[in-house]
């Protein structure tokens, strides 16, 4: 918006640091959104496998304590 107000030439606009910052923020945000799903899925899989392992171990521990 400020570039438009100051009526900068196109080449000067392309060389401005603000344009570089906006592009880097867009790329990092996109990468973050894309990587969120696989990371969350992997974390959920680890937690679910641990939970299922604990449920499988509970009946064995109950049998061992009764004997």
mmCIF file of N, CA, C and O in Angstrom:
data_model
loop_
_atom_site.group_PDB
_atom_site.id
_atom_site.type_symbol
_atom_site.label_atom_id
_atom_site.label_comp_id
_atom_site.label_asym_id
_atom_site.label_seq_id
_atom_site.Cartn_x
_atom_site.Cartn_y
_atom_site.Cartn_z
ATOM 1 N N UNK A 1 0.823 -1.182 0.000
ATOM 2 C CA UNK A 1 0.000 0.000 0.000
ATOM 3 C C UNK A 1 0.872 1.253 0.000
ATOM 4 O O UNK A 1 0.604 2.181 -0.741
ATOM 5 N N UNK A 2 1.908 1.223 0.822
ATOM 6 C CA UNK A 2 2.787 2.397 0.866
ATOM 7 C C UNK A 2 3.533 2.603 -0.445
ATOM 8 O O UNK A 2 3.793 3.731 -0.838
ATOM 9 N N UNK A 3 3.854 1.506 -1.104
ATOM 10 C CA UNK A 3 4.537 1.620 -2.392
ATOM 11 C C UNK A 3 3.635 2.315 -3.415
ATOM 12 O O UNK A 3 4.102 3.099 -4.237
ATOM 13 N N UNK A 4 2.360 2.032 -3.353
ATOM 14 C CA UNK A 4 1.408 2.666 -4.267
ATOM 15 C C UNK A 4 1.260 4.151 -3.938
ATOM 16 O O UNK A 4 1.194 4.990 -4.835
ATOM 17 N N UNK A 5 1.232 4.481 -2.658
ATOM 18 C CA UNK A 5 1.071 5.881 -2.237
ATOM 19 C C UNK A 5 2.274 6.711 -2.668
ATOM 20 O O UNK A 5 2.131 7.846 -3.132
ATOM 21 N N UNK A 6 3.467 6.157 -2.528
ATOM 22 C CA UNK A 6 4.677 6.894 -2.885
ATOM 23 C C UNK A 6 4.960 6.869 -4.384
ATOM 24 O O UNK A 6 5.924 7.488 -4.840
ATOM 25 N N UNK A 7 4.137 6.141 -5.152
ATOM 26 C CA UNK A 7 4.254 6.086 -6.611
ATOM 27 C C UNK A 7 5.665 5.658 -7.051
ATOM 28 O O UNK A 7 6.327 6.334 -7.828
ATOM 29 N N UNK A 8 6.084 4.515 -6.550
ATOM 30 C CA UNK A 8 7.411 3.993 -6.881
ATOM 31 C C UNK A 8 7.401 3.342 -8.256
ATOM 32 O O UNK A 8 6.406 2.732 -8.658
ATOM 33 N N UNK A 9 8.499 3.433 -8.977
ATOM 34 C CA UNK A 9 8.599 2.727 -10.262
ATOM 35 C C UNK A 9 8.587 1.209 -10.039
ATOM 36 O O UNK A 9 8.932 0.718 -8.972
ATOM 37 N N UNK A 10 8.203 0.463 -11.077
ATOM 38 C CA UNK A 10 8.053 -0.980 -10.964
ATOM 39 C C UNK A 10 9.355 -1.667 -10.558
ATOM 40 O O UNK A 10 9.355 -2.552 -9.696
ATOM 41 N N UNK A 11 10.490 -1.287 -11.142
ATOM 42 C CA UNK A 11 11.765 -1.922 -10.800
ATOM 43 C C UNK A 11 12.171 -1.636 -9.365
ATOM 44 O O UNK A 11 12.731 -2.493 -8.688
ATOM 45 N N UNK A 12 11.880 -0.435 -8.900
ATOM 46 C CA UNK A 12 12.199 -0.119 -7.513
ATOM 47 C C UNK A 12 11.278 -0.905 -6.566
ATOM 48 O O UNK A 12 11.688 -1.322 -5.497
ATOM 49 N N UNK A 13 10.052 -1.112 -6.990
ATOM 50 C CA UNK A 13 9.118 -1.912 -6.198
ATOM 51 C C UNK A 13 9.603 -3.360 -6.081
ATOM 52 O O UNK A 13 9.537 -3.968 -5.011
ATOM 53 N N UNK A 14 10.114 -3.913 -7.185
ATOM 54 C CA UNK A 14 10.625 -5.284 -7.153
ATOM 55 C C UNK A 14 11.867 -5.412 -6.286
ATOM 56 O O UNK A 14 12.134 -6.468 -5.719
ATOM 57 N N UNK A 15 12.654 -4.350 -6.179
ATOM 58 C CA UNK A 15 13.873 -4.388 -5.384
ATOM 59 C C UNK A 15 13.652 -4.005 -3.923
ATOM 60 O O UNK A 15 14.596 -4.008 -3.144
ATOM 61 N N UNK A 16 12.443 -3.701 -3.548
ATOM 62 C CA UNK A 16 12.202 -3.271 -2.172
ATOM 63 C C UNK A 16 12.247 -4.453 -1.210
ATOM 64 O O UNK A 16 11.905 -5.583 -1.558
ATOM 65 N N UNK A 17 12.688 -4.187 0.006
ATOM 66 C CA UNK A 17 12.796 -5.234 1.016
ATOM 67 C C UNK A 17 11.417 -5.707 1.479
ATOM 68 O O UNK A 17 11.264 -6.863 1.863
ATOM 69 N N UNK A 18 10.452 -4.829 1.444
ATOM 70 C CA UNK A 18 9.123 -5.221 1.920
ATOM 71 C C UNK A 18 8.528 -6.322 1.047
ATOM 72 O O UNK A 18 7.853 -7.219 1.552
ATOM 73 N N UNK A 19 8.780 -6.283 -0.237
ATOM 74 C CA UNK A 19 8.286 -7.325 -1.134
ATOM 75 C C UNK A 19 8.962 -8.655 -0.819
ATOM 76 O O UNK A 19 8.300 -9.709 -0.794
ATOM 77 N N UNK A 20 10.257 -8.625 -0.545
ATOM 78 C CA UNK A 20 10.977 -9.845 -0.178
ATOM 79 C C UNK A 20 10.424 -10.439 1.111
ATOM 80 O O UNK A 20 10.252 -11.652 1.232
ATOM 81 N N UNK A 21 10.145 -9.578 2.073
ATOM 82 C CA UNK A 21 9.629 -10.042 3.356
ATOM 83 C C UNK A 21 8.259 -10.676 3.186
ATOM 84 O O UNK A 21 7.965 -11.732 3.755
ATOM 85 N N UNK A 22 7.408 -10.074 2.389
ATOM 86 C CA UNK A 22 6.064 -10.613 2.167
ATOM 87 C C UNK A 22 6.144 -11.971 1.474
ATOM 88 O O UNK A 22 5.417 -12.906 1.832
ATOM 89 N N UNK A 23 7.025 -12.110 0.509
ATOM 90 C CA UNK A 23 7.180 -13.391 -0.189
ATOM 91 C C UNK A 23 7.695 -14.462 0.766
ATOM 92 O O UNK A 23 7.191 -15.594 0.791
ATOM 93 N N UNK A 24 8.685 -14.138 1.596
ATOM 94 C CA UNK A 24 9.209 -15.110 2.555
ATOM 95 C C UNK A 24 8.161 -15.496 3.591
ATOM 96 O O UNK A 24 8.059 -16.663 3.976
ATOM 97 N N UNK A 25 7.349 -14.534 4.043
ATOM 98 C CA UNK A 25 6.294 -14.854 4.992
ATOM 99 C C UNK A 25 5.247 -15.774 4.360
ATOM 100 O O UNK A 25 4.749 -16.696 5.009
ATOM 101 N N UNK A 26 4.936 -15.532 3.108
ATOM 102 C CA UNK A 26 3.981 -16.385 2.413
ATOM 103 C C UNK A 26 4.493 -17.805 2.242
ATOM 104 O O UNK A 26 3.755 -18.774 2.450
ATOM 105 N N UNK A 27 5.760 -17.934 1.875
ATOM 106 C CA UNK A 27 6.347 -19.267 1.710
ATOM 107 C C UNK A 27 6.428 -20.013 3.035
ATOM 108 O O UNK A 27 6.079 -21.193 3.109
ATOM 109 N N UNK A 28 6.892 -19.341 4.073
ATOM 110 C CA UNK A 28 7.018 -20.018 5.366
ATOM 111 C C UNK A 28 5.645 -20.383 5.923
ATOM 112 O O UNK A 28 5.479 -21.445 6.527
ATOM 113 N N UNK A 29 4.654 -19.534 5.722
ATOM 114 C CA UNK A 29 3.302 -19.863 6.167
ATOM 115 C C UNK A 29 2.737 -21.045 5.413
ATOM 116 O O UNK A 29 2.100 -21.926 5.995
ATOM 117 N N UNK A 30 2.965 -21.081 4.108
ATOM 118 C CA UNK A 30 2.489 -22.206 3.303
ATOM 119 C C UNK A 30 3.154 -23.507 3.688
ATOM 120 O O UNK A 30 2.492 -24.549 3.792
ATOM 121 N N UNK A 31 4.451 -23.466 3.908
ATOM 122 C CA UNK A 31 5.168 -24.673 4.331
ATOM 123 C C UNK A 31 4.663 -25.135 5.690
ATOM 124 O O UNK A 31 4.482 -26.328 5.932
ATOM 125 N N UNK A 32 4.412 -24.177 6.584
ATOM 126 C CA UNK A 32 3.896 -24.531 7.903
ATOM 127 C C UNK A 32 2.546 -25.203 7.830
ATOM 128 O O UNK A 32 2.290 -26.194 8.514
ATOM 129 N N UNK A 33 1.665 -24.685 6.999
ATOM 130 C CA UNK A 33 0.331 -25.282 6.860
ATOM 131 C C UNK A 33 0.430 -26.668 6.235
ATOM 132 O O UNK A 33 -0.246 -27.610 6.662
ATOM 133 N N UNK A 34 1.277 -26.819 5.247
ATOM 134 C CA UNK A 34 1.417 -28.110 4.569
ATOM 135 C C UNK A 34 2.019 -29.162 5.501
ATOM 136 O O UNK A 34 1.605 -30.319 5.495
ATOM 137 N N UNK A 35 2.993 -28.786 6.326
ATOM 138 C CA UNK A 35 3.644 -29.752 7.211
ATOM 139 C C UNK A 35 2.856 -30.032 8.481
ATOM 140 O O UNK A 35 3.141 -31.004 9.182
ATOM 141 N N UNK A 36 1.873 -29.221 8.802
ATOM 142 C CA UNK A 36 1.092 -29.432 10.020
ATOM 143 C C UNK A 36 0.343 -30.750 9.972
ATOM 144 O O UNK A 36 0.291 -31.482 10.966
ATOM 145 N N UNK A 37 -0.241 -31.094 8.846
ATOM 146 C CA UNK A 37 -1.044 -32.316 8.744
ATOM 147 C C UNK A 37 -0.188 -33.571 8.940
ATOM 148 O O UNK A 37 -0.532 -34.424 9.772
ATOM 149 N N UNK A 38 0.937 -33.747 8.248
ATOM 150 C CA UNK A 38 1.723 -34.972 8.476
ATOM 151 C C UNK A 38 2.296 -35.061 9.885
ATOM 152 O O UNK A 38 2.352 -36.146 10.470
ATOM 153 N N UNK A 39 2.703 -33.939 10.446
ATOM 154 C CA UNK A 39 3.251 -33.960 11.808
ATOM 155 C C UNK A 39 2.168 -34.338 12.810
ATOM 156 O O UNK A 39 2.390 -35.151 13.713
ATOM 157 N N UNK A 40 0.978 -33.762 12.662
ATOM 158 C CA UNK A 40 -0.127 -34.096 13.561
ATOM 159 C C UNK A 40 -0.539 -35.560 13.399
ATOM 160 O O UNK A 40 -0.854 -36.232 14.382
ATOM 161 N N UNK A 41 -0.526 -36.072 12.179
ATOM 162 C CA UNK A 41 -0.882 -37.470 11.952
ATOM 163 C C UNK A 41 0.147 -38.410 12.586
ATOM 164 O O UNK A 41 -0.224 -39.417 13.201
ATOM 165 N N UNK A 42 1.416 -38.095 12.451
ATOM 166 C CA UNK A 42 2.465 -38.926 13.054
ATOM 167 C C UNK A 42 2.365 -38.901 14.581
ATOM 168 O O UNK A 42 2.479 -39.944 15.238
ATOM 169 N N UNK A 43 2.128 -37.739 15.143
ATOM 170 C CA UNK A 43 1.993 -37.604 16.593
ATOM 171 C C UNK A 43 0.780 -38.398 17.090
ATOM 172 O O UNK A 43 0.854 -39.102 18.099
ATOM 173 N N UNK A 44 -0.320 -38.319 16.362
ATOM 174 C CA UNK A 44 -1.523 -39.063 16.731
ATOM 175 C C UNK A 44 -1.294 -40.569 16.635
ATOM 176 O O UNK A 44 -1.760 -41.334 17.484
ATOM 177 N N UNK A 45 -0.573 -41.003 15.629
ATOM 178 C CA UNK A 45 -0.291 -42.434 15.467
ATOM 179 C C UNK A 45 0.570 -42.954 16.617
ATOM 180 O O UNK A 45 0.322 -44.049 17.137
ATOM 181 N N UNK A 46 1.540 -42.179 17.032
ATOM 182 C CA UNK A 46 2.390 -42.597 18.154
ATOM 183 C C UNK A 46 1.561 -42.689 19.432
ATOM 184 O O UNK A 46 1.659 -43.670 20.180
ATOM 185 N N UNK A 47 0.743 -41.679 19.690
ATOM 186 C CA UNK A 47 -0.081 -41.699 20.899
ATOM 187 C C UNK A 47 -1.086 -42.843 20.876
ATOM 188 O O UNK A 47 -1.305 -43.514 21.895
ATOM 189 N N UNK A 48 -1.701 -43.091 19.734
ATOM 190 C CA UNK A 48 -2.679 -44.169 19.629
ATOM 191 C C UNK A 48 -2.027 -45.535 19.814
ATOM 192 O O UNK A 48 -2.574 -46.406 20.490
ATOM 193 N N UNK A 49 -0.853 -45.734 19.252
ATOM 194 C CA UNK A 49 -0.180 -47.025 19.406
ATOM 195 C C UNK A 49 0.233 -47.246 20.860
ATOM 196 O O UNK A 49 0.135 -48.366 21.369
ATOM 197 N N UNK A 50 0.662 -46.196 21.550
ATOM 198 C CA UNK A 50 1.000 -46.336 22.975
ATOM 199 C C UNK A 50 -0.243 -46.658 23.800
ATOM 200 O O UNK A 50 -0.206 -47.481 24.708
ATOM 201 N N UNK A 51 -1.351 -46.005 23.471
ATOM 202 C CA UNK A 51 -2.598 -46.239 24.199
ATOM 203 C C UNK A 51 -3.078 -47.671 23.991
ATOM 204 O O UNK A 51 -3.495 -48.342 24.937
ATOM 205 N N UNK A 52 -3.008 -48.152 22.784
ATOM 206 C CA UNK A 52 -3.434 -49.525 22.500
ATOM 207 C C UNK A 52 -2.507 -50.536 23.175
ATOM 208 O O UNK A 52 -2.958 -51.580 23.639
ATOM 209 N N UNK A 53 -1.225 -50.227 23.235
ATOM 210 C CA UNK A 53 -0.271 -51.123 23.897
ATOM 211 C C UNK A 53 -0.571 -51.194 25.392
ATOM 212 O O UNK A 53 -0.537 -52.269 25.982
ATOM 213 N N UNK A 54 -0.916 -50.060 26.000
ATOM 214 C CA UNK A 54 -1.259 -50.061 27.425
ATOM 215 C C UNK A 54 -2.537 -50.835 27.682
ATOM 216 O O UNK A 54 -2.642 -51.556 28.676
ATOM 217 N N UNK A 55 -3.515 -50.714 26.780
ATOM 218 C CA UNK A 55 -4.760 -51.473 26.945
ATOM 219 C C UNK A 55 -4.514 -52.965 26.800
ATOM 220 O O UNK A 55 -5.135 -53.774 27.478
ATOM 221 N N UNK A 56 -3.605 -53.354 25.936
ATOM 222 C CA UNK A 56 -3.287 -54.768 25.748
ATOM 223 C C UNK A 56 -2.540 -55.317 26.959
ATOM 224 O O UNK A 56 -2.686 -56.488 27.313
ATOM 225 N N UNK A 57 -1.734 -54.495 27.617
ATOM 226 C CA UNK A 57 -0.954 -54.939 28.778
ATOM 227 C C UNK A 57 -1.798 -55.028 30.045
ATOM 228 O O UNK A 57 -1.483 -55.795 30.945
ATOM 229 N N UNK A 58 -2.890 -54.275 30.152
ATOM 230 C CA UNK A 58 -3.695 -54.251 31.376
ATOM 231 C C UNK A 58 -4.303 -55.612 31.716
ATOM 232 O O UNK A 58 -4.226 -56.043 32.870
ATOM 233 N N UNK A 59 -4.914 -56.348 30.778
ATOM 234 C CA UNK A 59 -5.462 -57.673 31.147
ATOM 235 C C UNK A 59 -4.376 -58.646 31.601
ATOM 236 O O UNK A 59 -4.598 -59.444 32.509
ATOM 237 N N UNK A 60 -3.189 -58.587 31.010
ATOM 238 C CA UNK A 60 -2.103 -59.468 31.411
ATOM 239 C C UNK A 60 -1.652 -59.167 32.838
ATOM 240 O O UNK A 60 -1.361 -60.054 33.610
ATOM 241 N N UNK A 61 -1.617 -57.880 33.190
ATOM 242 C CA UNK A 61 -1.214 -57.504 34.548
ATOM 243 C C UNK A 61 -2.272 -57.919 35.556
ATOM 244 O O UNK A 61 -1.962 -58.324 36.673
ATOM 245 N N UNK A 62 -3.558 -57.824 35.166
ATOM 246 C CA UNK A 62 -4.618 -58.240 36.080
ATOM 247 C C UNK A 62 -4.576 -59.742 36.318
ATOM 248 O O UNK A 62 -4.772 -60.201 37.449
ATOM 249 N N UNK A 63 -4.293 -60.537 35.311
ATOM 250 C CA UNK A 63 -4.188 -61.987 35.467
ATOM 251 C C UNK A 63 -3.002 -62.354 36.344
ATOM 252 O O UNK A 63 -3.073 -63.262 37.149
ATOM 253 N N UNK A 64 -1.896 -61.633 36.174
ATOM 254 C CA UNK A 64 -0.691 -61.934 36.958
ATOM 255 C C UNK A 64 -0.921 -61.588 38.440
ATOM 256 O O UNK A 64 -0.441 -62.298 39.315
ATOM 257 N N UNK A 65 -1.666 -60.555 38.744
ATOM 258 C CA UNK A 65 -1.904 -60.180 40.136
ATOM 259 C C UNK A 65 -2.908 -61.117 40.810
ATOM 260 O O UNK A 65 -2.874 -61.297 42.015
ATOM 261 N N UNK A 66 -3.798 -61.760 40.047
ATOM 262 C CA UNK A 66 -4.780 -62.693 40.615
ATOM 263 C C UNK A 66 -4.161 -64.042 40.917
ATOM 264 O O UNK A 66 -4.588 -64.755 41.801
ATOM 265 N N UNK A 67 -3.125 -64.391 40.207
ATOM 266 C CA UNK A 67 -2.519 -65.705 40.375
ATOM 267 C C UNK A 67 -1.634 -65.814 41.576
ATOM 268 O O UNK A 67 -1.491 -65.164 42.454
#
